Amino acid sequence: MVIMNRGVILAMLMLCATVEATQFEILPKFCLIGEKDTCDTTLQIQWHAESSACLINETTKEILRCAPTEYAYRITLHSKETVRFSLIDQSSQKVLATREFKVLQHQPQALQERRLAWSIFR
Amino acid sequence: MFSGFRHPLIQTLLLLAASLMAHADEYDIAQSQQLRWQFSVAAGYGQYGSMLFDEKASNLVVMPRWSLYYQRFYLENLDVGFNLVETEHFSVDLSGKQNFDALSVRYASSEDSLIKSIAFNNVKVPISWNTELSEVLNLKKRHLSYLAGISSYFRTDNVEIRSEWHTDISGVHNGHEWNTLVRYQYQLHGLDLAPTFGIRRLDQHFANYYFGLANSETSDLLLNQPGPMWLPSVKLDASYEVLDNLRVMASLKREWYPTRVTKSWFIGTRQHDIWFVGLMYRW
């Protein structure tokens, strides 16, 4: 039991170390659109990994780019929904980091009141 | 009264509302914030007028009021709606509403009103000597009806024009009503004033049911079918904010009817008044 706990802790520490070693950034992080609009924007994606890594669009399962340890990438995006990107280690296929580009829909206001709030007769 | 809910229009309305509820979990927090509700109680004094001959108005003391808005659905007391189009200045809704015309003509004493009116107006009723007048009269109770249809709104900063068409879905009279209202809203500090001018058109089924006298009600003696009618009205709503949730408020409404309704002898006036003055507390 004690050995297992140590093992778990060690694995967690290693995971933290791996995550910290990988830098993965997407800019901008958000896109605000109208109810029926599509977000059209260019994303700047940068990463730094300890070994070759591949950028994957998790939403479409498309491998966008594989590159050695550092890379800066620009992508034009057309989406109505939040897009999730993953950076995976090219050799082990392990997910190094994930980031979301959030597409937020501006929700229409609630209906305007059909009657005066302080009027009691229709 | 509500047996007519098999009507396709209300079925559609209910299905749309049910569909809205079923999919509620698909919406995010931003949308859940669109839920608005309000409950108010007004306590004071007012009267709901009677159009019956020699009949007093009913007193109003406590008036509850509630509303709930959720996405495209809304509830305003007994009125319901499902929004089809909503812009800043324009709205179109499927709507259902309670009609209250029955309340102005359906007191327990409505047959007494008819007898008194016949006597007072010296109406000649050809009945035999050994027959009581009450024996040939069989005035039926006018029932409340529920209507469904479509409502449209056009609004600017201070003016709202509402036009709505509704048909009876409760199987009471199978009539239609078209109602158009123009409301101006004036606000100054805590004072709100809102005069409303309206005109309502009742088709013959609607008008004859509430304001007519059928052959069967007077043994073919005093038939009056006033037919389709236009009913102009004015209403004034006023309120003054005393505290955050407390208002002094007053509402007065008068609607005019054509003279021919008074030929239905149980009806004694061609105008209908409602008024109320009191304090309204809002939660």
Coordinates of C-alpha atoms in Angstrom, one line a residue:
Chain A
M1 CA 0.0 0.0 0.0
V2 CA 2.8 2.4 1.0
I3 CA 4.7 1.4 -2.1
M4 CA 1.7 2.0 -4.3
N5 CA 1.2 5.4 -2.8
R6 CA 4.8 6.3 -3.4
G7 CA 4.4 5.1 -7.0
V8 CA 1.3 7.3 -7.5
I9 CA 3.1 10.3 -6.0
L10 CA 6.1 9.7 -8.2
A11 CA 4.0 9.4 -11.3
M12 CA 2.2 12.6 -10.4
L13 CA 5.5 14.4 -9.9
M14 CA 6.7 13.2 -13.2
L15 CA 3.5 14.3 -14.9
C16 CA 3.9 17.7 -13.4
A17 CA 7.5 17.9 -14.5
T18 CA 6.4 16.9 -18.1
V19 CA 3.6 19.5 -18.2
E20 CA 5.9 22.2 -16.9
A21 CA 8.5 21.3 -19.5
T22 CA 6.0 21.7 -22.3
Q23 CA 4.9 25.2 -23.2
F24 CA 1.8 25.5 -25.3
E25 CA 0.0 28.7 -26.0
I26 CA -2.8 29.7 -28.3
L27 CA -3.7 33.4 -28.9
P28 CA -6.3 34.7 -28.9
K29 CA -8.1 32.4 -26.4
F30 CA -11.6 33.5 -27.0
C31 CA -13.9 34.6 -29.8
L32 CA -17.3 36.2 -29.1
I33 CA -19.8 35.7 -31.9
G34 CA -23.5 36.4 -32.5
E35 CA -26.2 33.8 -32.3
K36 CA -25.9 32.7 -35.9
D37 CA -22.4 33.9 -36.7
T38 CA -19.2 32.0 -37.3
C39 CA -15.9 32.9 -35.7
D40 CA -13.3 33.7 -38.4
T41 CA -10.0 34.4 -37.0
T42 CA -6.3 33.7 -37.2
L43 CA -4.8 31.8 -34.3
Q44 CA -1.2 32.1 -33.3
I45 CA -0.1 28.8 -31.8
Q46 CA 3.3 28.4 -30.2
W47 CA 4.8 25.5 -28.3
H48 CA 8.0 24.3 -26.8
A49 CA 8.5 20.7 -26.0
E50 CA 11.4 18.5 -25.1
S51 CA 11.1 16.4 -28.2
S52 CA 9.3 16.5 -31.5
A53 CA 5.6 17.2 -31.1
C54 CA 2.5 17.3 -33.2
L55 CA -0.4 19.7 -33.0
I56 CA -3.8 18.1 -33.3
N57 CA -7.2 19.7 -33.7
E58 CA -9.1 17.5 -31.3
T59 CA -12.4 18.6 -32.7
T60 CA -11.7 17.4 -36.2
K61 CA -9.0 14.9 -35.2
E62 CA -6.7 16.5 -37.8
I63 CA -2.9 16.6 -37.3
L64 CA -2.1 20.1 -38.2
R65 CA 1.7 20.2 -37.8
C66 CA 4.5 18.2 -36.4
A67 CA 7.7 19.9 -35.6
P68 CA 10.9 19.7 -33.5
T69 CA 11.0 21.1 -30.0
E70 CA 9.9 24.7 -30.8
Y71 CA 7.4 26.0 -33.2
A72 CA 5.2 28.9 -34.0
Y73 CA 2.2 28.4 -36.2
R74 CA -0.6 30.4 -37.6
I75 CA -3.9 28.9 -38.5
T76 CA -7.1 30.5 -39.9
L77 CA -10.1 29.2 -38.2
H78 CA -13.8 29.2 -39.1
S79 CA -15.8 27.7 -36.3
K80 CA -19.1 28.1 -34.4
E81 CA -17.9 25.9 -31.6
T82 CA -15.0 25.8 -29.1
V83 CA -12.0 24.1 -30.7
R84 CA -9.7 21.9 -28.6
F85 CA -6.1 21.6 -29.6
S86 CA -3.6 19.0 -28.2
L87 CA 0.1 18.7 -28.4
I88 CA 1.3 15.1 -28.5
D89 CA 4.7 13.7 -28.3
Q90 CA 5.5 12.5 -31.9
S91 CA 7.2 9.2 -30.9
S92 CA 5.1 8.2 -27.9
Q93 CA 1.8 9.7 -29.0
K94 CA 1.4 10.9 -25.4
V95 CA -0.6 14.0 -24.9
L96 CA 1.7 16.7 -23.6
A97 CA -0.8 19.5 -23.3
T98 CA -4.2 20.6 -24.4
R99 CA -5.6 24.1 -24.9
E100 CA -9.0 25.3 -25.9
F101 CA -9.9 28.2 -28.2
K102 CA -13.3 29.1 -26.8
V103 CA -16.0 30.3 -29.1
L104 CA -18.6 32.0 -27.0
Q105 CA -22.0 32.8 -28.4
H106 CA -23.5 36.1 -27.4
Q107 CA -26.9 34.9 -26.1
P108 CA -29.9 37.1 -27.1
Q109 CA -31.5 39.0 -24.3
A110 CA -34.5 37.5 -22.6
L111 CA -37.8 38.6 -24.0
Q112 CA -39.0 42.1 -23.3
E113 CA -41.8 42.2 -20.9
R114 CA -45.2 41.8 -22.5
R115 CA -47.0 43.7 -19.7
L116 CA -46.1 46.5 -17.5
A117 CA -44.7 45.0 -14.2
W118 CA -46.9 47.3 -12.1
S119 CA -50.1 47.0 -14.1
I120 CA -52.6 44.6 -12.8
F121 CA -55.2 44.6 -15.6
R122 CA -54.4 43.3 -19.0
Chain B
M1 CA -64.7 24.8 -20.4
F2 CA -61.2 23.7 -21.3
S3 CA -62.3 20.6 -23.2
G4 CA -61.3 22.3 -26.4
F5 CA -57.6 21.9 -25.8
R6 CA -57.5 19.5 -28.6
H7 CA -57.4 22.6 -30.8
P8 CA -54.3 22.3 -33.1
L9 CA -53.1 25.8 -32.2
I10 CA -52.8 25.2 -28.5
Q11 CA -51.4 21.7 -29.1
T12 CA -48.6 23.4 -31.1
L13 CA -48.1 25.9 -28.3
L14 CA -47.8 23.2 -25.7
L15 CA -45.5 21.1 -27.8
L16 CA -43.2 24.0 -28.4
A17 CA -43.1 24.7 -24.7
A18 CA -42.5 21.1 -23.9
S19 CA -39.7 20.9 -26.4
L20 CA -38.2 24.0 -24.9
M21 CA -38.2 22.4 -21.4
A22 CA -36.8 19.1 -22.7
H23 CA -33.8 20.8 -24.2
A24 CA -33.1 23.1 -21.3
D25 CA -30.1 21.1 -20.2
E26 CA -28.4 21.8 -23.5
Y27 CA -28.0 25.4 -22.8
D28 CA -25.2 27.0 -20.9
I29 CA -25.1 29.2 -17.9
A30 CA -25.5 32.4 -19.9
Q31 CA -28.9 31.1 -21.2
S32 CA -30.1 30.0 -17.8
Q33 CA -29.7 33.6 -16.7
Q34 CA -32.5 34.4 -19.1
L35 CA -35.0 33.0 -16.5
R36 CA -36.8 35.9 -15.0
W37 CA -39.8 35.7 -12.7
Q38 CA -41.7 38.1 -10.6
F39 CA -44.5 37.9 -8.1
S40 CA -46.5 40.9 -6.9
V41 CA -49.4 41.4 -4.7
A42 CA -51.5 44.5 -4.8
A43 CA -53.7 45.3 -1.8
G44 CA -56.2 48.1 -1.9
Y45 CA -59.6 48.7 -3.2
G46 CA -61.2 48.6 -6.6
Q47 CA -64.2 47.4 -8.5
Y48 CA -64.8 45.1 -11.5
G49 CA -67.9 46.6 -13.1
S50 CA -71.0 44.7 -14.1
M51 CA -72.9 45.3 -17.3
L52 CA -76.0 43.7 -15.9
F53 CA -79.1 45.8 -15.4
D54 CA -79.2 47.2 -11.9
E55 CA -76.3 45.1 -10.7
K56 CA -73.5 46.4 -8.6
A57 CA -69.8 46.0 -9.4
S58 CA -67.7 43.4 -7.6
N59 CA -65.2 44.7 -5.1
L60 CA -61.5 44.0 -5.6
V61 CA -59.2 44.0 -2.6
V62 CA -56.2 41.8 -3.3
M63 CA -54.8 41.4 -6.7
P64 CA -52.0 38.9 -7.3
R65 CA -49.8 39.2 -10.3
W66 CA -47.0 36.9 -11.5
S67 CA -44.9 36.5 -14.5
L68 CA -42.2 34.2 -15.7
Y69 CA -39.9 34.5 -18.7
Y70 CA -37.7 31.7 -19.9
Q71 CA -35.9 32.0 -23.2
R72 CA -38.8 32.2 -25.7
F73 CA -41.5 31.2 -23.3
Y74 CA -43.4 33.5 -21.0
L75 CA -46.3 33.4 -18.6
E76 CA -48.2 36.5 -17.5
N77 CA -50.8 35.6 -15.0
L78 CA -53.1 33.4 -17.1
D79 CA -51.6 34.4 -20.4
V80 CA -48.9 32.3 -22.0
G81 CA -46.8 33.0 -25.0
F82 CA -44.1 31.5 -27.2
N83 CA -41.9 34.0 -29.0
L84 CA -41.3 33.5 -32.7
V85 CA -39.6 36.8 -33.6
E86 CA -37.9 39.1 -31.1
T87 CA -36.0 42.2 -32.0
E88 CA -35.5 45.5 -30.2
H89 CA -38.5 47.0 -31.7
F90 CA -40.6 44.1 -32.9
S91 CA -42.0 40.9 -31.5
V92 CA -44.3 38.1 -32.7
D93 CA -45.6 35.5 -30.4
L94 CA -47.9 32.5 -30.4
S95 CA -50.1 33.4 -27.4
G96 CA -52.9 32.2 -25.2
K97 CA -55.0 34.3 -23.0
Q98 CA -57.8 34.1 -20.6
N99 CA -60.8 36.1 -21.7
F100 CA -62.8 37.8 -18.9
D101 CA -65.9 39.1 -20.7
A102 CA -68.0 36.5 -18.9
L103 CA -67.3 38.3 -15.6
S104 CA -69.2 41.4 -16.7
V105 CA -72.4 39.6 -17.6
R106 CA -72.6 36.4 -15.6
Y107 CA -73.7 37.1 -12.0
A108 CA -75.9 34.6 -10.3
S109 CA -78.6 37.3 -10.5
S110 CA -78.4 37.8 -14.2
E111 CA -81.9 36.5 -14.8
D112 CA -83.1 38.8 -12.1
S113 CA -81.5 41.6 -14.1
L114 CA -83.4 40.5 -17.1
I115 CA -86.7 40.5 -15.3
K116 CA -86.1 43.9 -13.7
S117 CA -85.0 45.4 -17.0
I118 CA -88.1 44.1 -18.8
A119 CA -90.3 45.6 -16.1
F120 CA -88.3 48.9 -15.9
N121 CA -88.2 49.4 -19.6
N122 CA -91.8 48.3 -20.0
V123 CA -90.9 45.7 -22.6
K124 CA -93.9 44.0 -24.1
V125 CA -93.6 40.3 -23.6
P126 CA -96.4 38.4 -25.2
I127 CA -97.1 35.7 -22.7
S128 CA -100.4 34.2 -21.5
W129 CA -102.1 35.5 -18.3
N130 CA -101.5 32.3 -16.3
T131 CA -97.7 32.2 -17.2
E132 CA -95.0 33.7 -15.0
L133 CA -92.4 35.7 -16.8
S134 CA -89.6 33.7 -15.1
E135 CA -91.1 30.6 -16.7
V136 CA -90.4 31.7 -20.2
L137 CA -86.9 33.0 -19.4
N138 CA -84.0 30.7 -19.2
L139 CA -80.9 32.9 -19.2
K140 CA -77.8 30.7 -19.5
K141 CA -74.7 31.3 -17.6
R142 CA -71.9 32.9 -19.7
H143 CA -68.7 30.9 -19.3
L144 CA -65.2 32.1 -19.3
S145 CA -63.3 31.3 -22.4
Y146 CA -59.6 30.7 -23.2
L147 CA -58.3 32.1 -26.4
A148 CA -55.2 31.3 -28.5
G149 CA -53.7 33.0 -31.4
I150 CA -50.9 35.3 -32.4
S151 CA -49.7 38.6 -30.9
S152 CA -47.4 41.2 -32.5
Y153 CA -45.7 44.1 -30.8
F154 CA -44.0 47.2 -32.1
R155 CA -42.2 49.4 -29.7
T156 CA -40.1 52.5 -29.5
D157 CA -38.7 54.1 -26.4
N158 CA -42.0 55.2 -24.9
V159 CA -44.7 53.8 -27.2
E160 CA -45.9 50.3 -27.7
I161 CA -48.4 49.1 -30.3
R162 CA -49.8 45.7 -29.8
S163 CA -52.0 43.9 -32.2
E164 CA -53.3 40.4 -31.5
W165 CA -55.7 38.0 -33.0
H166 CA -57.2 35.1 -30.9
T167 CA -59.7 32.4 -31.3
D168 CA -61.7 30.5 -28.7
I169 CA -60.0 27.1 -28.0
S170 CA -62.2 26.3 -25.0
G171 CA -65.3 25.5 -27.1
V172 CA -67.3 28.1 -25.3
H173 CA -68.4 30.3 -28.2
N174 CA -66.0 29.5 -31.0
G175 CA -65.5 33.2 -31.7
H176 CA -62.6 35.3 -32.7
E177 CA -61.2 38.5 -31.2
W178 CA -58.9 41.1 -32.7
N179 CA -57.4 43.5 -30.3
T180 CA -55.1 46.5 -30.9
L181 CA -53.6 48.7 -28.2
V182 CA -51.4 51.7 -28.3
R183 CA -49.6 52.5 -25.0
Y184 CA -47.6 55.5 -24.1
Q185 CA -45.3 55.3 -21.1
Y186 CA -44.1 58.3 -19.3
Q187 CA -41.5 58.1 -16.5
L188 CA -40.4 60.9 -14.2
H189 CA -38.3 60.0 -11.1
G190 CA -40.3 57.4 -9.3
L191 CA -43.6 58.1 -11.2
D192 CA -44.8 56.0 -14.1
L193 CA -47.8 56.8 -16.2
A194 CA -49.1 54.7 -19.0
P195 CA -52.2 55.6 -20.9
T196 CA -53.4 53.0 -23.3
F197 CA -55.9 53.4 -26.1
G198 CA -57.4 50.3 -27.5
I199 CA -59.9 48.9 -29.9
R200 CA -61.2 45.4 -29.8
R201 CA -63.2 43.6 -32.5
L202 CA -65.4 40.7 -31.6
D203 CA -66.9 38.5 -34.2
Q204 CA -70.6 37.5 -34.2
H205 CA -70.1 34.3 -32.3
F206 CA -68.1 36.0 -29.6
A207 CA -70.4 39.0 -29.3
N208 CA -73.6 37.1 -29.5
Y209 CA -72.6 34.6 -26.8
Y210 CA -71.7 37.2 -24.2
F211 CA -73.9 40.1 -25.1
G212 CA -76.8 38.6 -27.0
L213 CA -80.1 37.0 -26.0
A214 CA -80.7 33.7 -27.7
N215 CA -84.1 32.4 -28.8
S216 CA -83.7 29.5 -26.3
E217 CA -83.2 31.9 -23.4
T218 CA -86.4 33.8 -23.9
S219 CA -88.7 31.3 -25.5
D220 CA -88.3 33.0 -28.9
L221 CA -89.7 36.3 -27.4
L222 CA -86.8 38.6 -26.9
L223 CA -84.1 37.6 -29.4
N224 CA -81.2 40.0 -29.7
Q225 CA -78.0 39.1 -31.6
P226 CA -75.9 42.2 -31.6
G227 CA -73.4 40.7 -34.1
P228 CA -69.8 41.7 -34.7
M229 CA -68.8 44.8 -32.7
W230 CA -65.9 47.3 -32.3
L231 CA -65.1 48.1 -28.7
P232 CA -62.9 51.2 -28.0
S233 CA -61.3 51.5 -24.7
V234 CA -59.0 53.7 -22.6
K235 CA -56.8 52.6 -19.7
L236 CA -54.6 54.5 -17.4
D237 CA -51.9 52.9 -15.3
A238 CA -50.1 55.0 -12.7
S239 CA -47.6 54.0 -10.1
Y240 CA -45.1 55.7 -7.8
E241 CA -42.2 54.0 -6.3
V242 CA -42.3 54.4 -2.5
L243 CA -39.6 51.8 -1.6
D244 CA -37.4 49.5 -3.6
N245 CA -40.2 46.9 -4.0
L246 CA -43.2 48.9 -3.0
R247 CA -45.3 51.0 -5.2
V248 CA -48.5 53.0 -4.9
M249 CA -50.4 52.1 -7.9
A250 CA -53.7 52.8 -9.7
S251 CA -55.3 51.3 -12.8
L252 CA -58.5 52.4 -14.4
K253 CA -60.0 51.0 -17.6
R254 CA -63.2 51.8 -19.5
E255 CA -64.5 50.0 -22.5
W256 CA -67.4 51.1 -24.6
Y257 CA -70.0 48.9 -26.2
P258 CA -72.4 49.6 -29.0
T259 CA -75.9 50.7 -28.0
R260 CA -77.5 47.5 -29.5
V261 CA -76.1 45.4 -26.6
T262 CA -78.6 47.0 -24.3
K263 CA -81.4 45.5 -26.4
S264 CA -80.3 42.3 -24.7
W265 CA -82.4 43.4 -21.8
F266 CA -80.3 41.8 -19.1
I267 CA -77.6 44.3 -20.0
G268 CA -78.1 47.7 -18.5
T269 CA -75.1 49.7 -19.6
R270 CA -72.9 50.1 -22.6
Q271 CA -69.7 50.7 -20.8
H272 CA -67.6 48.5 -18.6
D273 CA -65.3 49.9 -16.0
I274 CA -62.5 48.3 -13.9
W275 CA -60.4 50.3 -11.4
F276 CA -58.1 49.6 -8.6
V277 CA -56.0 51.7 -6.3
G278 CA -53.6 50.3 -3.7
L279 CA -50.1 49.3 -2.7
M280 CA -48.2 46.8 -4.8
Y281 CA -45.3 44.8 -3.3
R282 CA -43.0 43.0 -5.7
W283 CA -40.8 40.0 -5.0

